[in-house]
Amino acid sequence: MADKVKRLQELNAELENVFEYSFEGILLTDADGTIMKLNNVSASFMKLQKEEAIGKNVRDLEKKGIFSPSAVGKVIEYGKSVELVQSAIGGRYVYVRAKPIFDENGKINRIVSFTRDLSEIMLLKKQLEEMEDELNKYRRNFLEPIQIKGISSRSEKMKETLNHVHKLAGVNSDVLLLGETGVGKSEIARVIHQLSSRKGKPFYMINCAALPESLIEVELFGYKGGMFTGGDPGGKKGLFEASDGGTLFLDEIGELPLHLQAKLLHVIQERQFRPVGGTEQLKLDVRIITATNRNLREMVQSGLFREDLYHRINIFPIVIPALRNRKEDILDLAHQFLQEFNKFYHKQITFSPKVLEKFLSYSWEGNVRELKNVIERLVVLSDYTVVQESDLPEYIQEASSAPSDLTLKEILEEVEQSIILKEYEKENSSYKVAKKLGISQTAAARKIKKYLE
């Protein structure tokens, strides 16, 4: 009898070690979602001590913003296993698998959930695309996102752009914004205005490709009374005059007709203009921000854009990178848009891990605008709480199919192994490896042991 008791004690100790030293966070609740047991990994995701978490209900923790949505809550709601991505406290994303345990009557008795940190996966995915010697710089940028007036980014390229935005906002120089359709040029223009000394003054914008040639001139320069049949007899202010003291944003500047390019050059150089039909030059104090998705240099060579105007507006160009070149921002943007549309449409939609994987692998030719439109469509049209891969537009499903026979998990594991072993070979210390890669020493030691075996 004593031997059996001793064996049971040893077995229990072994199970406790397996539970505690698992790579994943493990959490056990009762049928109502009250936490009964969890390991340190799971507690660390919630930024709580184990003793603090035990006895708490997952619904209360969700209300406090510890995580969202609750996978255990979904199991209770649906009565079956659930896989989803949570946003966890501290700006992290975690992948959660929650499973119900049924009693002999088929009722839920316990719920166990397994949690894995997606932030580390995102880091390793970035390493797949960059040179090894960029590791330290990338880790620093990943962990310290920059935010300016609501625009946040973890991407090195976008951080550089936002740093330029911050510097140029402090002066009154005209700015040229360059980037593909949908990257957020109008948002950047607004940020420049809001950060500048003109923030309390007018901000106007016009898309030079959206109006006929005759209307663009009137919109920009205004007209004197009596110029047009049916027009305002007192005349009309143009956007230049309306923007006096503030900022005027000219989007799609490459579409501006040549004769208006000449008038614009005069305004930029002389800071004065003449309304259509007027004879008097009006003085102007306005900051002009231009933007285009076209190659203005090629347009100059083709005679479609004035060379003197090009050199005048190209003094301070800001290039806004395409979304496919700053993929580390995709999950943050997706989560931001999802929250926005859930609130607007009074829904509680979330995305399955496969959907987020597709988001990361798709090229997003329409950039941030396309991502936002896709998420709005998914929120509106989804019949279920958790959006699955099959709910995505067909072109995203097809275009983002991985060409490799390896799964994303296998690819990332290979990259992780290469990085861990190379750093360990150089440092010969799990502590130094942990410090360099921004992970805990326990995690570093565990990974080194795993990959050396």
mmCIF file with all atom_site columns, N, CA and C in Angstrom, residues 368-412:
data_model
loop_
_atom_site.group_PDB
_atom_site.id
_atom_site.type_symbol
_atom_site.label_atom_id
_atom_site.label_alt_id
_atom_site.label_comp_id
_atom_site.label_asym_id
_atom_site.label_entity_id
_atom_site.label_seq_id
_atom_site.pdbx_PDB_ins_code
_atom_site.Cartn_x
_atom_site.Cartn_y
_atom_site.Cartn_z
_atom_site.occupancy
_atom_site.B_iso_or_equiv
_atom_site.pdbx_formal_charge
_atom_site.auth_seq_id
_atom_site.auth_comp_id
_atom_site.auth_asym_id
_atom_site.auth_atom_id
_atom_site.pdbx_PDB_model_num
ATOM 1   N N  . VAL A 1 368 ? -3.774  49.631 -46.865 1.00 0.00 ? 368 VAL A N  1
ATOM 2   C CA . VAL A 1 368 ? -4.578  49.748 -45.651 1.00 0.00 ? 368 VAL A CA 1
ATOM 3   C C  . VAL A 1 368 ? -6.055  49.901 -45.992 1.00 0.00 ? 368 VAL A C  1
ATOM 4   N N  . ARG A 1 369 ? -6.360  50.622 -47.049 1.00 0.00 ? 369 ARG A N  1
ATOM 5   C CA . ARG A 1 369 ? -7.763  50.811 -47.446 1.00 0.00 ? 369 ARG A CA 1
ATOM 6   C C  . ARG A 1 369 ? -8.407  49.477 -47.792 1.00 0.00 ? 369 ARG A C  1
ATOM 7   N N  . GLU A 1 370 ? -7.682  48.617 -48.509 1.00 0.00 ? 370 GLU A N  1
ATOM 8   C CA . GLU A 1 370 ? -8.234  47.305 -48.868 1.00 0.00 ? 370 GLU A CA 1
ATOM 9   C C  . GLU A 1 370 ? -8.447  46.455 -47.619 1.00 0.00 ? 370 GLU A C  1
ATOM 10  N N  . LEU A 1 371 ? -7.474  46.450 -46.715 1.00 0.00 ? 371 LEU A N  1
ATOM 11  C CA . LEU A 1 371 ? -7.615  45.687 -45.471 1.00 0.00 ? 371 LEU A CA 1
ATOM 12  C C  . LEU A 1 371 ? -8.848  46.154 -44.701 1.00 0.00 ? 371 LEU A C  1
ATOM 13  N N  . LYS A 1 372 ? -9.024  47.451 -44.590 1.00 0.00 ? 372 LYS A N  1
ATOM 14  C CA . LYS A 1 372 ? -10.169 47.997 -43.865 1.00 0.00 ? 372 LYS A CA 1
ATOM 15  C C  . LYS A 1 372 ? -11.478 47.600 -44.525 1.00 0.00 ? 372 LYS A C  1
ATOM 16  N N  . ASN A 1 373 ? -11.538 47.669 -45.855 1.00 0.00 ? 373 ASN A N  1
ATOM 17  C CA . ASN A 1 373 ? -12.760 47.308 -46.574 1.00 0.00 ? 373 ASN A CA 1
ATOM 18  C C  . ASN A 1 373 ? -13.087 45.831 -46.417 1.00 0.00 ? 373 ASN A C  1
ATOM 19  N N  . VAL A 1 374 ? -12.053 44.980 -46.474 1.00 0.00 ? 374 VAL A N  1
ATOM 20  C CA . VAL A 1 374 ? -12.263 43.540 -46.323 1.00 0.00 ? 374 VAL A CA 1
ATOM 21  C C  . VAL A 1 374 ? -12.809 43.221 -44.937 1.00 0.00 ? 374 VAL A C  1
ATOM 22  N N  . ILE A 1 375 ? -12.251 43.843 -43.914 1.00 0.00 ? 375 ILE A N  1
ATOM 23  C CA . ILE A 1 375 ? -12.703 43.578 -42.542 1.00 0.00 ? 375 ILE A CA 1
ATOM 24  C C  . ILE A 1 375 ? -14.129 44.076 -42.338 1.00 0.00 ? 375 ILE A C  1
ATOM 25  N N  . GLU A 1 376 ? -14.464 45.221 -42.889 1.00 0.00 ? 376 GLU A N  1
ATOM 26  C CA . GLU A 1 376 ? -15.850 45.695 -42.772 1.00 0.00 ? 376 GLU A CA 1
ATOM 27  C C  . GLU A 1 376 ? -16.808 44.705 -43.425 1.00 0.00 ? 376 GLU A C  1
ATOM 28  N N  . ARG A 1 377 ? -16.431 44.201 -44.601 1.00 0.00 ? 377 ARG A N  1
ATOM 29  C CA . ARG A 1 377 ? -17.277 43.233 -45.305 1.00 0.00 ? 377 ARG A CA 1
ATOM 30  C C  . ARG A 1 377 ? -17.453 41.957 -44.474 1.00 0.00 ? 377 ARG A C  1
ATOM 31  N N  . LEU A 1 378 ? -16.362 41.483 -43.864 1.00 0.00 ? 378 LEU A N  1
ATOM 32  C CA . LEU A 1 378 ? -16.439 40.268 -43.055 1.00 0.00 ? 378 LEU A CA 1
ATOM 33  C C  . LEU A 1 378 ? -17.343 40.471 -41.834 1.00 0.00 ? 378 LEU A C  1
ATOM 34  N N  . VAL A 1 379 ? -17.228 41.619 -41.195 1.00 0.00 ? 379 VAL A N  1
ATOM 35  C CA . VAL A 1 379 ? -18.052 41.895 -40.020 1.00 0.00 ? 379 VAL A CA 1
ATOM 36  C C  . VAL A 1 379 ? -19.533 41.958 -40.399 1.00 0.00 ? 379 VAL A C  1
ATOM 37  N N  . VAL A 1 380 ? -19.839 42.618 -41.502 1.00 0.00 ? 380 VAL A N  1
ATOM 38  C CA . VAL A 1 380 ? -21.232 42.802 -41.910 1.00 0.00 ? 380 VAL A CA 1
ATOM 39  C C  . VAL A 1 380 ? -21.860 41.486 -42.369 1.00 0.00 ? 380 VAL A C  1
ATOM 40  N N  . LEU A 1 381 ? -21.114 40.705 -43.158 1.00 0.00 ? 381 LEU A N  1
ATOM 41  C CA . LEU A 1 381 ? -21.696 39.527 -43.806 1.00 0.00 ? 381 LEU A CA 1
ATOM 42  C C  . LEU A 1 381 ? -21.574 38.242 -42.996 1.00 0.00 ? 381 LEU A C  1
ATOM 43  N N  . SER A 1 382 ? -20.753 38.223 -41.969 1.00 0.00 ? 382 SER A N  1
ATOM 44  C CA . SER A 1 382 ? -20.530 36.980 -41.235 1.00 0.00 ? 382 SER A CA 1
ATOM 45  C C  . SER A 1 382 ? -21.781 36.547 -40.472 1.00 0.00 ? 382 SER A C  1
ATOM 46  N N  . ASP A 1 383 ? -22.115 35.253 -40.600 1.00 0.00 ? 383 ASP A N  1
ATOM 47  C CA . ASP A 1 383 ? -23.247 34.682 -39.873 1.00 0.00 ? 383 ASP A CA 1
ATOM 48  C C  . ASP A 1 383 ? -22.813 34.056 -38.549 1.00 0.00 ? 383 ASP A C  1
ATOM 49  N N  . TYR A 1 384 ? -21.503 34.030 -38.307 1.00 0.00 ? 384 TYR A N  1
ATOM 50  C CA . TYR A 1 384 ? -20.976 33.396 -37.113 1.00 0.00 ? 384 TYR A CA 1
ATOM 51  C C  . TYR A 1 384 ? -20.095 34.384 -36.348 1.00 0.00 ? 384 TYR A C  1
ATOM 52  N N  . THR A 1 385 ? -19.853 34.062 -35.080 1.00 0.00 ? 385 THR A N  1
ATOM 53  C CA . THR A 1 385 ? -19.023 34.939 -34.259 1.00 0.00 ? 385 THR A CA 1
ATOM 54  C C  . THR A 1 385 ? -17.560 34.883 -34.680 1.00 0.00 ? 385 THR A C  1
ATOM 55  N N  . VAL A 1 386 ? -17.085 33.700 -35.049 1.00 0.00 ? 386 VAL A N  1
ATOM 56  C CA . VAL A 1 386 ? -15.692 33.513 -35.448 1.00 0.00 ? 386 VAL A CA 1
ATOM 57  C C  . VAL A 1 386 ? -15.618 33.366 -36.969 1.00 0.00 ? 386 VAL A C  1
ATOM 58  N N  . VAL A 1 387 ? -14.941 34.308 -37.627 1.00 0.00 ? 387 VAL A N  1
ATOM 59  C CA . VAL A 1 387 ? -14.772 34.266 -39.083 1.00 0.00 ? 387 VAL A CA 1
ATOM 60  C C  . VAL A 1 387 ? -13.742 33.202 -39.437 1.00 0.00 ? 387 VAL A C  1
ATOM 61  N N  . GLN A 1 388 ? -14.084 32.326 -40.378 1.00 0.00 ? 388 GLN A N  1
ATOM 62  C CA . GLN A 1 388 ? -13.191 31.256 -40.811 1.00 0.00 ? 388 GLN A CA 1
ATOM 63  C C  . GLN A 1 388 ? -12.539 31.603 -42.143 1.00 0.00 ? 388 GLN A C  1
ATOM 64  N N  . GLU A 1 389 ? -11.522 30.831 -42.509 1.00 0.00 ? 389 GLU A N  1
ATOM 65  C CA . GLU A 1 389 ? -10.813 31.051 -43.771 1.00 0.00 ? 389 GLU A CA 1
ATOM 66  C C  . GLU A 1 389 ? -11.764 31.037 -44.961 1.00 0.00 ? 389 GLU A C  1
ATOM 67  N N  . SER A 1 390 ? -12.764 30.156 -44.937 1.00 0.00 ? 390 SER A N  1
ATOM 68  C CA . SER A 1 390 ? -13.710 30.033 -46.053 1.00 0.00 ? 390 SER A CA 1
ATOM 69  C C  . SER A 1 390 ? -14.591 31.267 -46.218 1.00 0.00 ? 390 SER A C  1
ATOM 70  N N  . ASP A 1 391 ? -14.645 32.130 -45.189 1.00 0.00 ? 391 ASP A N  1
ATOM 71  C CA . ASP A 1 391 ? -15.443 33.358 -45.268 1.00 0.00 ? 391 ASP A CA 1
ATOM 72  C C  . ASP A 1 391 ? -14.712 34.479 -46.008 1.00 0.00 ? 391 ASP A C  1
ATOM 73  N N  . LEU A 1 392 ? -13.396 34.313 -46.202 1.00 0.00 ? 392 LEU A N  1
ATOM 74  C CA . LEU A 1 392 ? -12.614 35.349 -46.881 1.00 0.00 ? 392 LEU A CA 1
ATOM 75  C C  . LEU A 1 392 ? -12.994 35.432 -48.355 1.00 0.00 ? 392 LEU A C  1
ATOM 76  N N  . PRO A 1 393 ? -12.826 36.606 -48.962 1.00 0.00 ? 393 PRO A N  1
ATOM 77  C CA . PRO A 1 393 ? -13.041 36.700 -50.414 1.00 0.00 ? 393 PRO A CA 1
ATOM 78  C C  . PRO A 1 393 ? -12.175 35.678 -51.142 1.00 0.00 ? 393 PRO A C  1
ATOM 79  N N  . GLU A 1 394 ? -12.706 35.127 -52.211 1.00 0.00 ? 394 GLU A N  1
ATOM 80  C CA . GLU A 1 394 ? -12.017 34.048 -52.918 1.00 0.00 ? 394 GLU A CA 1
ATOM 81  C C  . GLU A 1 394 ? -10.639 34.472 -53.409 1.00 0.00 ? 394 GLU A C  1
ATOM 82  N N  . TYR A 1 395 ? -10.521 35.724 -53.849 1.00 0.00 ? 395 TYR A N  1
ATOM 83  C CA . TYR A 1 395 ? -9.224  36.158 -54.386 1.00 0.00 ? 395 TYR A CA 1
ATOM 84  C C  . TYR A 1 395 ? -8.149  36.194 -53.307 1.00 0.00 ? 395 TYR A C  1
ATOM 85  N N  . ILE A 1 396 ? -8.529  36.434 -52.060 1.00 0.00 ? 396 ILE A N  1
ATOM 86  C CA . ILE A 1 396 ? -7.543  36.396 -50.980 1.00 0.00 ? 396 ILE A CA 1
ATOM 87  C C  . ILE A 1 396 ? -7.172  34.961 -50.646 1.00 0.00 ? 396 ILE A C  1
ATOM 88  N N  . GLN A 1 397 ? -8.152  34.079 -50.633 1.00 0.00 ? 397 GLN A N  1
ATOM 89  C CA . GLN A 1 397 ? -7.860  32.663 -50.380 1.00 0.00 ? 397 GLN A CA 1
ATOM 90  C C  . GLN A 1 397 ? -6.893  32.103 -51.425 1.00 0.00 ? 397 GLN A C  1
ATOM 91  N N  . GLU A 1 398 ? -7.114  32.450 -52.682 1.00 0.00 ? 398 GLU A N  1
ATOM 92  C CA . GLU A 1 398 ? -6.281  31.905 -53.759 1.00 0.00 ? 398 GLU A CA 1
ATOM 93  C C  . GLU A 1 398 ? -4.910  32.557 -53.803 1.00 0.00 ? 398 GLU A C  1
ATOM 94  N N  . ALA A 1 399 ? -4.887  33.878 -53.678 1.00 0.00 ? 399 ALA A N  1
ATOM 95  C CA . ALA A 1 399 ? -3.617  34.608 -53.827 1.00 0.00 ? 399 ALA A CA 1
ATOM 96  C C  . ALA A 1 399 ? -2.665  34.355 -52.685 1.00 0.00 ? 399 ALA A C  1
ATOM 97  N N  . SER A 1 400 ? -3.196  34.017 -51.522 1.00 0.00 ? 400 SER A N  1
ATOM 98  C CA . SER A 1 400 ? -2.322  33.880 -50.361 1.00 0.00 ? 400 SER A CA 1
ATOM 99  C C  . SER A 1 400 ? -1.957  32.447 -50.052 1.00 0.00 ? 400 SER A C  1
ATOM 100 N N  . SER A 1 401 ? -2.266  31.525 -50.948 1.00 0.00 ? 401 SER A N  1
ATOM 101 C CA . SER A 1 401 ? -1.910  30.132 -50.708 1.00 0.00 ? 401 SER A CA 1
ATOM 102 C C  . SER A 1 401 ? -0.401  29.981 -50.660 1.00 0.00 ? 401 SER A C  1
ATOM 103 N N  . ALA A 1 402 ? 0.110   29.289 -49.653 1.00 0.00 ? 402 ALA A N  1
ATOM 104 C CA . ALA A 1 402 ? 1.564   29.152 -49.486 1.00 0.00 ? 402 ALA A CA 1
ATOM 105 C C  . ALA A 1 402 ? 2.134   28.204 -50.517 1.00 0.00 ? 402 ALA A C  1
ATOM 106 N N  . PRO A 1 403 ? 3.216   28.582 -51.245 1.00 0.00 ? 403 PRO A N  1
ATOM 107 C CA . PRO A 1 403 ? 3.794   27.725 -52.264 1.00 0.00 ? 403 PRO A CA 1
ATOM 108 C C  . PRO A 1 403 ? 4.587   26.569 -51.671 1.00 0.00 ? 403 PRO A C  1
ATOM 109 N N  . SER A 1 404 ? 4.942   26.653 -50.393 1.00 0.00 ? 404 SER A N  1
ATOM 110 C CA . SER A 1 404 ? 5.771   25.628 -49.783 1.00 0.00 ? 404 SER A CA 1
ATOM 111 C C  . SER A 1 404 ? 4.923   24.473 -49.283 1.00 0.00 ? 404 SER A C  1
ATOM 112 N N  . ASP A 1 405 ? 5.524   23.283 -49.201 1.00 0.00 ? 405 ASP A N  1
ATOM 113 C CA . ASP A 1 405 ? 4.846   22.126 -48.620 1.00 0.00 ? 405 ASP A CA 1
ATOM 114 C C  . ASP A 1 405 ? 4.843   22.213 -47.101 1.00 0.00 ? 405 ASP A C  1
ATOM 115 N N  . LEU A 1 406 ? 5.680   23.072 -46.541 1.00 0.00 ? 406 LEU A N  1
ATOM 116 C CA . LEU A 1 406 ? 5.747   23.215 -45.099 1.00 0.00 ? 406 LEU A CA 1
ATOM 117 C C  . LEU A 1 406 ? 4.629   24.120 -44.598 1.00 0.00 ? 406 LEU A C  1
ATOM 118 N N  . THR A 1 407 ? 4.156   23.851 -43.404 1.00 0.00 ? 407 THR A N  1
ATOM 119 C CA . THR A 1 407 ? 3.175   24.738 -42.790 1.00 0.00 ? 407 THR A CA 1
ATOM 120 C C  . THR A 1 407 ? 3.896   25.967 -42.250 1.00 0.00 ? 407 THR A C  1
ATOM 121 N N  . LEU A 1 408 ? 3.110   27.009 -41.947 1.00 0.00 ? 408 LEU A N  1
ATOM 122 C CA . LEU A 1 408 ? 3.706   28.225 -41.391 1.00 0.00 ? 408 LEU A CA 1
ATOM 123 C C  . LEU A 1 408 ? 4.423   27.910 -40.079 1.00 0.00 ? 408 LEU A C  1
ATOM 124 N N  . LYS A 1 409 ? 3.817   27.055 -39.276 1.00 0.00 ? 409 LYS A N  1
ATOM 125 C CA . LYS A 1 409 ? 4.423   26.689 -37.996 1.00 0.00 ? 409 LYS A CA 1
ATOM 126 C C  . LYS A 1 409 ? 5.787   26.032 -38.207 1.00 0.00 ? 409 LYS A C  1
ATOM 127 N N  . GLU A 1 410 ? 5.888   25.132 -39.215 1.00 0.00 ? 410 GLU A N  1
ATOM 128 C CA . GLU A 1 410 ? 7.150   24.432 -39.484 1.00 0.00 ? 410 GLU A CA 1
ATOM 129 C C  . GLU A 1 410 ? 8.217   25.383 -40.008 1.00 0.00 ? 410 GLU A C  1
ATOM 130 N N  . ILE A 1 411 ? 7.786   26.318 -40.876 1.00 0.00 ? 411 ILE A N  1
ATOM 131 C CA . ILE A 1 411 ? 8.731   27.302 -41.421 1.00 0.00 ? 411 ILE A CA 1
ATOM 132 C C  . ILE A 1 411 ? 9.284   28.169 -40.292 1.00 0.00 ? 411 ILE A C  1
ATOM 133 N N  . LEU A 1 412 ? 8.401   28.655 -39.419 1.00 0.00 ? 412 LEU A N  1
ATOM 134 C CA . LEU A 1 412 ? 8.822   29.525 -38.331 1.00 0.00 ? 412 LEU A CA 1
ATOM 135 C C  . LEU A 1 412 ? 9.716   28.787 -37.337 1.00 0.00 ? 412 LEU A C  1
#
